[in-house]
PDB file of C-alpha atoms and ligand atoms in Angstrom:
ATOM      1  CA  MET A   1     -13.995  -5.734   2.079  1.00 94.00           C
ATOM      2  CA  GLU A   2     -16.750  -8.281   1.629  1.00 94.00           C
ATOM      3  CA  TRP A   3     -16.079 -11.847   0.781  1.00 91.00           C
ATOM      4  CA  LYS A   4     -19.220 -13.026  -1.204  1.00 89.00           C
ATOM      5  CA  ASP A   5     -20.081 -15.567  -3.783  1.00 88.00           C
ATOM      6  CA  GLY A   6     -16.435 -16.585  -4.280  1.00 88.00           C
ATOM      7  CA  GLY A   7     -15.379 -12.800  -4.906  1.00 89.00           C
ATOM      8  CA  VAL A   8     -14.029  -9.988  -2.774  1.00 91.00           C
ATOM      9  CA  PHE A   9     -15.985  -6.624  -3.103  1.00 94.00           C
ATOM     10  CA  ARG A  10     -15.907  -3.168  -1.442  1.00 96.00           C
ATOM     11  CA  ASN A  11     -18.261  -2.633   1.224  1.00 97.00           C
ATOM     12  CA  ALA A  12     -17.747   0.270   3.601  1.00 98.00           C
ATOM     13  CA  SER A  13     -21.386   0.521   4.808  1.00 98.00           C
ATOM     14  CA  ARG A  14     -22.066   1.154   8.405  1.00 98.00           C
ATOM     15  CA  ASP A  15     -23.683  -2.266   9.086  1.00 98.00           C
ATOM     16  CA  HIS A  16     -20.777  -4.057   7.404  1.00 98.00           C
ATOM     17  CA  ILE A  17     -18.122  -2.299   9.298  1.00 98.00           C
ATOM     18  CA  LEU A  18     -19.948  -2.781  12.657  1.00 98.00           C
ATOM     19  CA  ARG A  19     -20.333  -6.437  11.910  1.00 97.00           C
ATOM     20  CA  GLU A  20     -16.685  -6.788  10.745  1.00 97.00           C
ATOM     21  CA  VAL A  21     -15.367  -5.197  13.939  1.00 98.00           C
ATOM     22  CA  ALA A  22     -17.506  -7.453  16.123  1.00 98.00           C
ATOM     23  CA  ASP A  23     -16.106 -10.525  14.250  1.00 97.00           C
ATOM     24  CA  SER A  24     -12.540  -9.385  14.552  1.00 98.00           C
ATOM     25  CA  LEU A  25     -12.727  -8.657  18.083  1.00 98.00           C
ATOM     26  CA  ARG A  26     -14.235 -12.132  18.683  1.00 98.00           C
ATOM     27  CA  ARG A  27     -11.670 -13.849  16.492  1.00 98.00           C
ATOM     28  CA  LEU A  28      -8.704 -11.946  18.042  1.00 98.00           C
ATOM     29  CA  ARG A  29     -10.019 -12.402  21.676  1.00 98.00           C
ATOM     30  CA  THR A  30      -9.562  -8.832  22.537  1.00 98.00           C
ATOM     31  CA  ASP A  31     -11.619  -5.702  23.635  1.00 98.00           C
ATOM     32  CA  TYR A  32     -10.235  -3.261  21.260  1.00 98.00           C
ATOM     33  CA  ILE A  33      -8.239  -2.996  18.039  1.00 98.00           C
ATOM     34  CA  ASP A  34      -5.315  -0.542  18.023  1.00 98.00           C
ATOM     35  CA  ILE A  35      -5.668   0.772  14.418  1.00 98.00           C
ATOM     36  CA  TYR A  36      -8.784   0.080  12.398  1.00 98.00           C
ATOM     37  CA  GLN A  37      -8.428   0.994   8.633  1.00 98.00           C
ATOM     38  CA  VAL A  38     -11.029   1.210   5.800  1.00 98.00           C
ATOM     39  CA  HIS A  39      -9.534  -0.826   3.080  1.00 97.00           C
ATOM     40  CA  TRP A  40     -11.017   0.921  -0.092  1.00 97.00           C
ATOM     41  CA  PRO A  41     -13.515   3.790  -0.536  1.00 97.00           C
ATOM     42  CA  ASP A  42     -16.929   2.381  -1.576  1.00 97.00           C
ATOM     43  CA  PRO A  43     -18.563   4.132  -4.378  1.00 97.00           C
ATOM     44  CA  LEU A  44     -21.989   2.866  -3.181  1.00 97.00           C
ATOM     45  CA  VAL A  45     -21.603   4.290   0.288  1.00 98.00           C
ATOM     46  CA  PRO A  46     -21.487   7.973   1.170  1.00 98.00           C
ATOM     47  CA  ILE A  47     -18.050   8.608   2.727  1.00 98.00           C
ATOM     48  CA  GLU A  48     -19.819  10.351   5.717  1.00 98.00           C
ATOM     49  CA  GLU A  49     -21.639   7.207   6.501  1.00 98.00           C
ATOM     50  CA  THR A  50     -18.303   5.287   6.686  1.00 98.00           C
ATOM     51  CA  ALA A  51     -16.696   8.054   8.798  1.00 98.00           C
ATOM     52  CA  GLU A  52     -19.620   8.169  11.184  1.00 98.00           C
ATOM     53  CA  ALA A  53     -19.363   4.394  11.832  1.00 98.00           C
ATOM     54  CA  MET A  54     -15.590   4.698  12.496  1.00 98.00           C
ATOM     55  CA  GLN A  55     -15.974   7.599  14.685  1.00 98.00           C
ATOM     56  CA  ALA A  56     -18.566   5.767  16.737  1.00 98.00           C
ATOM     57  CA  LEU A  57     -16.321   2.836  17.080  1.00 98.00           C
ATOM     58  CA  LEU A  58     -13.512   5.125  18.282  1.00 98.00           C
ATOM     59  CA  ASP A  59     -15.930   6.800  20.856  1.00 98.00           C
ATOM     60  CA  GLN A  60     -16.910   3.441  22.195  1.00 98.00           C
ATOM     61  CA  GLY A  61     -13.236   2.553  22.615  1.00 98.00           C
ATOM     62  CA  ARG A  62     -13.638  -0.665  20.312  1.00 98.00           C
ATOM     63  CA  ILE A  63     -10.861   0.882  18.097  1.00 98.00           C
ATOM     64  CA  ARG A  64      -8.079   3.281  19.222  1.00 98.00           C
ATOM     65  CA  ALA A  65      -7.104   4.917  15.844  1.00 98.00           C
ATOM     66  CA  ILE A  66      -8.807   5.354  12.618  1.00 98.00           C
ATOM     67  CA  GLY A  67      -7.295   4.848   9.108  1.00 98.00           C
ATOM     68  CA  VAL A  68      -8.218   4.863   5.527  1.00 98.00           C
ATOM     69  CA  SER A  69      -6.493   3.051   2.731  1.00 98.00           C
ATOM     70  CA  ASN A  70      -6.579   3.944  -1.000  1.00 98.00           C
ATOM     71  CA  PHE A  71      -8.397   7.108  -0.428  1.00 98.00           C
ATOM     72  CA  SER A  72      -7.605  10.293  -2.498  1.00 98.00           C
ATOM     73  CA  VAL A  73      -7.040  13.653  -0.778  1.00 98.00           C
ATOM     74  CA  ALA A  74     -10.529  14.673  -1.704  1.00 98.00           C
ATOM     75  CA  GLN A  75     -12.066  11.728  -0.177  1.00 98.00           C
ATOM     76  CA  ILE A  76      -9.891  12.059   2.933  1.00 98.00           C
ATOM     77  CA  GLU A  77     -11.064  15.664   3.478  1.00 98.00           C
ATOM     78  CA  ARG A  78     -14.620  14.530   3.232  1.00 98.00           C
ATOM     79  CA  PHE A  79     -13.989  11.715   5.781  1.00 98.00           C
ATOM     80  CA  ARG A  80     -12.175  14.232   8.142  1.00 98.00           C
ATOM     81  CA  ARG A  81     -15.225  16.641   8.193  1.00 98.00           C
ATOM     82  CA  VAL A  82     -17.109  13.851  10.006  1.00 98.00           C
ATOM     83  CA  ALA A  83     -14.491  11.670  11.931  1.00 98.00           C
ATOM     84  CA  LYS A  84     -11.060  11.857  13.400  1.00 98.00           C
ATOM     85  CA  LEU A  85      -8.258  10.450  11.018  1.00 98.00           C
ATOM     86  CA  HIS A  86      -4.898   9.234  12.432  1.00 98.00           C
ATOM     87  CA  VAL A  87      -3.427   7.212   9.478  1.00 98.00           C
ATOM     88  CA  VAL A  88      -3.702   6.605   5.807  1.00 98.00           C
ATOM     89  CA  GLN A  89      -2.398   3.643   3.834  1.00 98.00           C
ATOM     90  CA  PRO A  90      -1.602   4.387   0.282  1.00 98.00           C
ATOM     91  CA  PRO A  91       0.636   2.205  -2.102  1.00 98.00           C
ATOM     92  CA  TYR A  92       4.157   3.618  -2.272  1.00 98.00           C
ATOM     93  CA  ASN A  93       7.403   2.265  -3.465  1.00 98.00           C
ATOM     94  CA  LEU A  94      10.164   3.288  -5.846  1.00 98.00           C
ATOM     95  CA  PHE A  95       8.177   2.137  -8.809  1.00 98.00           C
ATOM     96  CA  GLU A  96       4.728   3.510  -7.756  1.00 98.00           C
ATOM     97  CA  ARG A  97       5.035   7.141  -6.674  1.00 98.00           C
ATOM     98  CA  LYS A  98       1.552   8.745  -7.323  1.00 97.00           C
ATOM     99  CA  ILE A  99       1.189   9.899  -3.768  1.00 98.00           C
ATOM    100  CA  GLU A 100       4.191  12.216  -4.075  1.00 98.00           C
ATOM    101  CA  LYS A 101       2.014  14.694  -6.009  1.00 98.00           C
ATOM    102  CA  GLU A 102      -0.628  15.253  -3.401  1.00 98.00           C
ATOM    103  CA  LEU A 103      -1.259  12.877  -0.747  1.00 98.00           C
ATOM    104  CA  LEU A 104       2.305  12.788   0.924  1.00 98.00           C
ATOM    105  CA  PRO A 105       2.658  16.611   1.143  1.00 98.00           C
ATOM    106  CA  TYR A 106      -0.938  16.586   2.405  1.00 98.00           C
ATOM    107  CA  CYS A 107       0.101  14.238   5.280  1.00 98.00           C
ATOM    108  CA  ARG A 108       3.072  16.152   6.115  1.00 97.00           C
ATOM    109  CA  GLU A 109       1.085  19.431   6.282  1.00 98.00           C
ATOM    110  CA  SER A 110      -1.727  17.800   8.382  1.00 97.00           C
ATOM    111  CA  GLY A 111       0.200  15.640  10.629  1.00 96.00           C
ATOM    112  CA  LEU A 112      -1.337  12.401   9.303  1.00 98.00           C
ATOM    113  CA  ALA A 113       0.717   9.267   9.648  1.00 98.00           C
ATOM    114  CA  SER A 114       1.344   7.302   6.414  1.00 98.00           C
ATOM    115  CA  PHE A 115       1.695   3.342   6.534  1.00 98.00           C
ATOM    116  CA  THR A 116       2.628   2.979   2.877  1.00 98.00           C
ATOM    117  CA  TYR A 117       2.030  -0.501   1.379  1.00 98.00           C
ATOM    118  CA  GLY A 118       3.823  -2.664  -1.349  1.00 97.00           C
ATOM    119  CA  ALA A 119       7.471  -1.474  -0.088  1.00 98.00           C
ATOM    120  CA  LEU A 120       8.976  -4.025  -2.350  1.00 98.00           C
ATOM    121  CA  CYS A 121       6.477  -3.817  -5.216  1.00 98.00           C
ATOM    122  CA  ARG A 122       5.261  -7.351  -4.533  1.00 97.00           C
ATOM    123  CA  GLY A 123       8.886  -8.603  -4.224  1.00 97.00           C
ATOM    124  CA  LEU A 124      10.273  -7.048  -7.488  1.00 98.00           C
ATOM    125  CA  LEU A 125      12.493  -4.721  -5.232  1.00 98.00           C
ATOM    126  CA  SER A 126      13.701  -7.734  -3.118  1.00 98.00           C
ATOM    127  CA  GLY A 127      16.482  -8.275  -5.978  1.00 97.00           C
ATOM    128  CA  LYS A 128      15.595 -12.023  -5.823  1.00 97.00           C
ATOM    129  CA  LEU A 129      13.505 -12.196  -8.866  1.00 97.00           C
ATOM    130  CA  GLN A 130      14.737 -13.503 -12.287  1.00 96.00           C
ATOM    131  CA  GLU A 131      13.480 -13.192 -15.782  1.00 95.00           C
ATOM    132  CA  ASP A 132      12.232 -16.928 -15.589  1.00 95.00           C
ATOM    133  CA  ALA A 133      10.163 -16.563 -12.359  1.00 96.00           C
ATOM    134  CA  HIS A 134       6.929 -18.460 -12.205  1.00 94.00           C
ATOM    135  CA  PHE A 135       3.986 -17.569 -10.053  1.00 95.00           C
ATOM    136  CA  GLY A 136       1.141 -19.928  -9.120  1.00 95.00           C
ATOM    137  CA  GLY A 137      -2.139 -20.207  -7.286  1.00 95.00           C
ATOM    138  CA  ASP A 138      -3.669 -16.927  -6.389  1.00 90.00           C
ATOM    139  CA  ASP A 139      -0.475 -14.956  -6.646  1.00 94.00           C
ATOM    140  CA  LEU A 140      -1.260 -11.458  -7.607  1.00 93.00           C
ATOM    141  CA  ARG A 141       1.713 -11.215  -9.751  1.00 96.00           C
ATOM    142  CA  LEU A 142       0.013 -13.514 -12.397  1.00 96.00           C
ATOM    143  CA  THR A 143      -1.949 -10.502 -13.349  1.00 94.00           C
ATOM    144  CA  ASP A 144       0.193  -7.632 -12.306  1.00 96.00           C
ATOM    145  CA  PRO A 145       1.128  -5.822 -15.576  1.00 97.00           C
ATOM    146  CA  LYS A 146       4.720  -5.214 -14.345  1.00 97.00           C
ATOM    147  CA  PHE A 147       5.327  -8.909 -14.119  1.00 97.00           C
ATOM    148  CA  GLN A 148       4.489  -9.428 -17.853  1.00 96.00           C
ATOM    149  CA  PRO A 149       6.990  -9.157 -20.752  1.00 94.00           C
ATOM    150  CA  PRO A 150       8.329  -6.884 -22.091  1.00 94.00           C
ATOM    151  CA  ARG A 151       7.775  -4.699 -18.936  1.00 97.00           C
ATOM    152  CA  PHE A 152       9.085  -7.325 -16.606  1.00 98.00           C
ATOM    153  CA  THR A 153      12.584  -7.037 -18.206  1.00 98.00           C
ATOM    154  CA  GLN A 154      12.539  -3.180 -17.735  1.00 98.00           C
ATOM    155  CA  TYR A 155      11.723  -3.486 -14.044  1.00 98.00           C
ATOM    156  CA  LEU A 156      14.415  -6.215 -13.554  1.00 98.00           C
ATOM    157  CA  THR A 157      16.938  -3.999 -15.332  1.00 98.00           C
ATOM    158  CA  ALA A 158      16.108  -1.179 -12.898  1.00 98.00           C
ATOM    159  CA  VAL A 159      16.501  -3.261  -9.938  1.00 98.00           C
ATOM    160  CA  ARG A 160      19.839  -4.468 -11.106  1.00 98.00           C
ATOM    161  CA  HIS A 161      21.106  -1.010 -11.502  1.00 98.00           C
ATOM    162  CA  LEU A 162      19.709   0.081  -8.016  1.00 98.00           C
ATOM    163  CA  ASP A 163      21.472  -2.909  -6.536  1.00 98.00           C
ATOM    164  CA  GLN A 164      24.795  -1.870  -8.022  1.00 98.00           C
ATOM    165  CA  PHE A 165      24.268   1.642  -6.873  1.00 98.00           C
ATOM    166  CA  ALA A 166      23.373   0.446  -3.339  1.00 98.00           C
ATOM    167  CA  ARG A 167      26.507  -1.777  -3.226  1.00 98.00           C
ATOM    168  CA  GLN A 168      28.948   0.771  -4.640  1.00 98.00           C
ATOM    169  CA  HIS A 169      27.751   3.897  -2.518  1.00 98.00           C
ATOM    170  CA  TYR A 170      26.645   2.193   0.724  1.00 98.00           C
ATOM    171  CA  GLY A 171      27.606  -1.423   0.902  1.00 98.00           C
ATOM    172  CA  LYS A 172      24.017  -2.402   0.851  1.00 98.00           C
ATOM    173  CA  ARG A 173      21.612  -4.188  -1.625  1.00 98.00           C
ATOM    174  CA  ALA A 174      18.452  -3.119  -3.599  1.00 98.00           C
ATOM    175  CA  ILE A 175      16.039  -4.444  -0.801  1.00 98.00           C
ATOM    176  CA  HIS A 176      17.702  -2.049   1.762  1.00 98.00           C
ATOM    177  CA  LEU A 177      17.745   0.880  -0.726  1.00 98.00           C
ATOM    178  CA  ALA A 178      14.068   0.353  -1.494  1.00 98.00           C
ATOM    179  CA  VAL A 179      12.850   0.462   2.072  1.00 98.00           C
ATOM    180  CA  ARG A 180      15.483   3.244   3.155  1.00 98.00           C
ATOM    181  CA  TRP A 181      14.314   5.535   0.244  1.00 98.00           C
ATOM    182  CA  LEU A 182      10.586   5.148   1.370  1.00 98.00           C
ATOM    183  CA  LEU A 183      11.541   6.268   4.972  1.00 98.00           C
ATOM    184  CA  ASP A 184      13.610   9.143   3.616  1.00 98.00           C
ATOM    185  CA  GLN A 185      10.741  10.175   1.546  1.00 98.00           C
ATOM    186  CA  GLY A 186       8.746  10.911   4.529  1.00 97.00           C
ATOM    187  CA  ALA A 187       6.618   7.651   4.935  1.00 98.00           C
ATOM    188  CA  THR A 188       5.926   7.146   8.611  1.00 98.00           C
ATOM    189  CA  ALA A 189       6.111   3.238   8.176  1.00 97.00           C
ATOM    190  CA  ALA A 190       6.808   0.999   5.238  1.00 97.00           C
ATOM    191  CA  LEU A 191       4.546  -1.985   5.222  1.00 97.00           C
ATOM    192  CA  TRP A 192       6.682  -4.950   4.007  1.00 94.00           C
ATOM    193  CA  GLY A 193       5.109  -8.163   3.290  1.00 94.00           C
ATOM    194  CA  ALA A 194       6.843 -11.369   4.287  1.00 96.00           C
ATOM    195  CA  ARG A 195       5.933 -14.967   3.745  1.00 95.00           C
ATOM    196  CA  HIS A 196       8.223 -16.107   6.560  1.00 97.00           C
ATOM    197  CA  PRO A 197      10.271 -14.499   9.328  1.00 96.00           C
ATOM    198  CA  GLY A 198      13.620 -14.944   7.558  1.00 97.00           C
ATOM    199  CA  GLN A 199      12.208 -12.501   4.808  1.00 97.00           C
ATOM    200  CA  LEU A 200      12.444  -9.769   7.376  1.00 96.00           C
ATOM    201  CA  GLN A 201      16.018 -10.220   8.233  1.00 96.00           C
ATOM    202  CA  PRO A 202      17.203  -7.424   5.912  1.00 97.00           C
ATOM    203  CA  ILE A 203      15.402  -4.847   8.241  1.00 97.00           C
ATOM    204  CA  ASP A 204      18.643  -4.357  10.249  1.00 97.00           C
ATOM    205  CA  GLU A 205      20.422  -3.040   7.217  1.00 98.00           C
ATOM    206  CA  VAL A 206      17.752  -0.378   6.516  1.00 98.00           C
ATOM    207  CA  PHE A 207      18.820   1.725   9.642  1.00 98.00           C
ATOM    208  CA  GLY A 208      21.895   3.733  10.304  1.00 98.00           C
ATOM    209  CA  TRP A 209      22.363   5.483   6.947  1.00 98.00           C
ATOM    210  CA  SER A 210      20.309   7.743   4.675  1.00 98.00           C
ATOM    211  CA  LEU A 211      19.947   8.919   1.146  1.00 98.00           C
ATOM    212  CA  ASP A 212      20.799  12.567   0.351  1.00 98.00           C
ATOM    213  CA  ALA A 213      19.254  14.722  -2.443  1.00 98.00           C
ATOM    214  CA  ALA A 214      22.133  13.709  -4.828  1.00 98.00           C
ATOM    215  CA  ALA A 215      21.391  10.057  -4.394  1.00 98.00           C
ATOM    216  CA  LYS A 216      17.751  10.419  -4.992  1.00 98.00           C
ATOM    217  CA  THR A 217      18.447  12.223  -8.220  1.00 98.00           C
ATOM    218  CA  GLU A 218      20.649   9.370  -9.303  1.00 98.00           C
ATOM    219  CA  ILE A 219      17.885   6.695  -8.311  1.00 98.00           C
ATOM    220  CA  ASP A 220      15.472   8.791 -10.326  1.00 98.00           C
ATOM    221  CA  ARG A 221      17.762   8.726 -13.279  1.00 98.00           C
ATOM    222  CA  ILE A 222      18.251   4.920 -13.068  1.00 98.00           C
ATOM    223  CA  LEU A 223      14.370   4.619 -12.922  1.00 98.00           C
ATOM    224  CA  ARG A 224      13.806   6.797 -15.920  1.00 98.00           C
ATOM    225  CA  GLU A 225      16.472   5.213 -17.967  1.00 98.00           C
ATOM    226  CA  SER A 226      15.307   1.639 -17.288  1.00 98.00           C
ATOM    227  CA  ILE A 227      11.658   1.725 -17.276  1.00 98.00           C
ATOM    228  CA  THR A 228      10.408   3.089 -20.541  1.00 97.00           C
ATOM    229  CA  ASP A 229       6.929   1.817 -20.251  1.00 95.00           C
ATOM    230  CA  PRO A 230       5.954   2.443 -16.606  1.00 96.00           C
ATOM    231  CA  VAL A 231       2.604   1.136 -15.173  1.00 96.00           C
ATOM    232  CA  GLY A 232       0.854   1.915 -11.799  1.00 96.00           C
ATOM    233  CA  PRO A 233      -0.767  -0.555  -9.214  1.00 95.00           C
ATOM    234  CA  GLU A 234      -4.259   0.127 -10.569  1.00 94.00           C
ATOM    235  CA  PHE A 235      -4.844  -3.640 -11.227  1.00 91.00           C
ATOM    236  CA  LEU A 236      -4.989  -3.883  -7.394  1.00 93.00           C
ATOM    237  CA  SER A 237      -8.389  -2.116  -7.317  1.00 93.00           C
ATOM    238  CA  PRO A 238     -11.276  -4.461  -6.118  1.00 92.00           C
ATOM    239  CA  PRO A 239     -14.654  -4.168  -7.822  1.00 89.00           C
ATOM    240  CA  PRO A 240     -17.561  -2.400  -6.050  1.00 89.00           C
ATOM    241  CA  ARG A 241     -20.570  -4.563  -5.251  1.00 88.00           C
ATOM    242  CA  SER A 242     -23.258  -4.357  -8.020  1.00 78.00           C
ATOM    243  CA  LYS A 243     -25.486  -1.325  -7.533  1.00 63.00           C
ATOM    244  CA  PRO A 244     -28.823  -2.099  -5.970  1.00 55.00           C
ATOM    245  CA  ALA A 245     -31.699  -1.712  -8.522  1.00 48.00           C
ATOM    246  CA  VAL A 246     -33.225   1.159  -6.521  1.00 48.00           C
ATOM    247  CA  LEU A 247     -30.036   3.119  -6.604  1.00 49.00           C
ATOM    248  CA  GLU A 248     -29.587   2.471 -10.243  1.00 47.00           C
ATOM    249  CA  ALA A 249     -33.027   3.693 -11.063  1.00 46.00           C
ATOM    250  CA  ALA A 250     -32.534   6.934  -9.003  1.00 46.00           C
ATOM    251  CA  GLN A 251     -29.393   7.949 -11.036  1.00 45.00           C
TER     252      GLN A 251
HETATM  253  N1  NAP B   1      -4.398  -1.492   1.682  1.00 87.92           N
HETATM  254  C1  NAP B   1      -4.174  -2.279   0.598  1.00 87.92           C
HETATM  255  O1  NAP B   1      -5.012  -2.054  -0.358  1.00 87.92           O
HETATM  256  C2  NAP B   1      -3.164  -3.157   0.420  1.00 87.92           C
HETATM  257  C3  NAP B   1      -2.798  -3.873  -0.840  1.00 87.92           C
HETATM  258  C4  NAP B   1      -1.630  -4.581  -0.732  1.00 87.92           C
HETATM  259  C5  NAP B   1      -0.902  -4.873   0.417  1.00 87.92           C
HETATM  260  N2  NAP B   1      -1.341  -4.242   1.531  1.00 87.92           N
HETATM  261  C6  NAP B   1      -0.531  -4.380   2.747  1.00 87.92           C
HETATM  262  O2  NAP B   1       0.949  -4.340   2.687  1.00 87.92           O
HETATM  263  C7  NAP B   1       1.515  -5.483   2.968  1.00 87.92           C
HETATM  264  C8  NAP B   1       2.668  -5.847   2.028  1.00 87.92           C
HETATM  265  O3  NAP B   1       2.162  -5.814   0.742  1.00 87.92           O
HETATM  266  P1  NAP B   1       2.885  -6.797  -0.406  1.00 87.92           P
HETATM  267  O4  NAP B   1       2.945  -8.225   0.199  1.00 87.92           O
HETATM  268  O5  NAP B   1       2.222  -6.535  -1.656  1.00 87.92           O
HETATM  269  O6  NAP B   1       4.296  -6.135  -0.355  1.00 87.92           O
HETATM  270  P2  NAP B   1       5.773  -6.146  -0.649  1.00 87.92           P
HETATM  271  O7  NAP B   1       6.316  -5.807   0.682  1.00 87.92           O
HETATM  272  O8  NAP B   1       5.957  -5.130  -1.795  1.00 87.92           O
HETATM  273  O9  NAP B   1       6.068  -7.530  -1.261  1.00 87.92           O
HETATM  274  C9  NAP B   1       5.986  -8.638  -0.460  1.00 87.92           C
HETATM  275  C10 NAP B   1       6.612  -9.772  -1.267  1.00 87.92           C
HETATM  276  O10 NAP B   1       8.088  -9.599  -1.306  1.00 87.92           O
HETATM  277  C11 NAP B   1       8.830 -10.802  -1.278  1.00 87.92           C
HETATM  278  N3  NAP B   1       9.844 -10.642  -0.251  1.00 87.92           N
HETATM  279  C12 NAP B   1       9.738 -10.001   1.012  1.00 87.92           C
HETATM  280  N4  NAP B   1      10.853 -10.089   1.598  1.00 87.92           N
HETATM  281  C13 NAP B   1      11.736 -10.643   0.957  1.00 87.92           C
HETATM  282  C14 NAP B   1      13.102 -11.037   1.003  1.00 87.92           C
HETATM  283  N5  NAP B   1      13.724 -10.753   2.220  1.00 87.92           N
HETATM  284  N6  NAP B   1      13.827 -11.518   0.142  1.00 87.92           N
HETATM  285  C15 NAP B   1      13.074 -11.892  -1.108  1.00 87.92           C
HETATM  286  N7  NAP B   1      11.720 -11.587  -1.276  1.00 87.92           N
HETATM  287  C16 NAP B   1      11.031 -11.034  -0.358  1.00 87.92           C
HETATM  288  C17 NAP B   1       7.778 -11.838  -0.892  1.00 87.92           C
HETATM  289  O11 NAP B   1       7.265 -12.558  -2.155  1.00 87.92           O
HETATM  290  P3  NAP B   1       7.871 -13.903  -2.555  1.00 87.92           P
HETATM  291  O12 NAP B   1       8.777 -14.646  -1.516  1.00 87.92           O
HETATM  292  O13 NAP B   1       6.667 -14.699  -2.965  1.00 87.92           O
HETATM  293  O14 NAP B   1       8.672 -13.634  -3.822  1.00 87.92           O
HETATM  294  C18 NAP B   1       6.669 -11.088  -0.368  1.00 87.92           C
HETATM  295  O15 NAP B   1       5.319 -11.710  -0.453  1.00 87.92           O
HETATM  296  C19 NAP B   1       0.493  -6.559   2.862  1.00 87.92           C
HETATM  297  O16 NAP B   1       0.782  -7.581   3.848  1.00 87.92           O
HETATM  298  C20 NAP B   1      -0.702  -5.808   3.383  1.00 87.92           C
HETATM  299  O17 NAP B   1      -0.832  -5.650   4.769  1.00 87.92           O
HETATM  300  C21 NAP B   1      -2.349  -3.439   1.561  1.00 87.92           C
END
């Protein structure tokens, strides 16, 4: 990503990646980065150029593993023709399940690790949010369509039912169920955003139990009945940079 003129834009060009890595290594005061991930595919840069830059960094030992985030299977296949790929980072949670169709099975078949983001759907699945929740500043939830009425009510209803289900069957809460479900679906790691260390305390309750097929069917029923107007995470997608005039003229 490129922070420019007060905005954040996609930029997966070779030059930008090399500059970003150098800046990160300097700021982190380290010689290498364990996993380096391309944040978004960039429509203005051929995937092969991005992949070549990442492979060069791997070969030089400046990064130790390569990842891509928000890439489709077709884009991943193009990338893998040029560079090694270790991990993908798609959005995935009980409310946002697009990857089940293609990407998750693809990861399983090709031995790719999946670090899925948005485990709690930006806090919705924490079970702490109420109808009168207020968000301020640059909080993404101000524009997230799930958090606007009347949809917000539907999602909160689903969380309430999931919480009841988790309590009755496992002695757990919605937050534990949400993360357990991700891991039982086959995600390698569930990225869970925390504003302070205390928010990670529920992690202990995620382990030592699992959800079987019957439980997953019941969860799906709850989702289907509570959320009549579902919407995905597309609003998260950042804009590309504006096309250079030369490229525009050539098309
Ligand atoms: N690759 C990408 O394009 C991309 C996009 C988005 C995110 N990510 C990655 O995924 C990570 C997680 O994303 P996210 O923050 O959107 O995900 P999330 O895990 O779905 O939601 C995190 C939010 O849930 C709330 N929360 C967390 N633990 C809680 C607890 N114990 N009790 C109550 N509320 C709790 C907090 O919000 P409040 O306390 O404010 O309510 C927190 O900010 C990010 O840090 C980032 O690394 C990647």
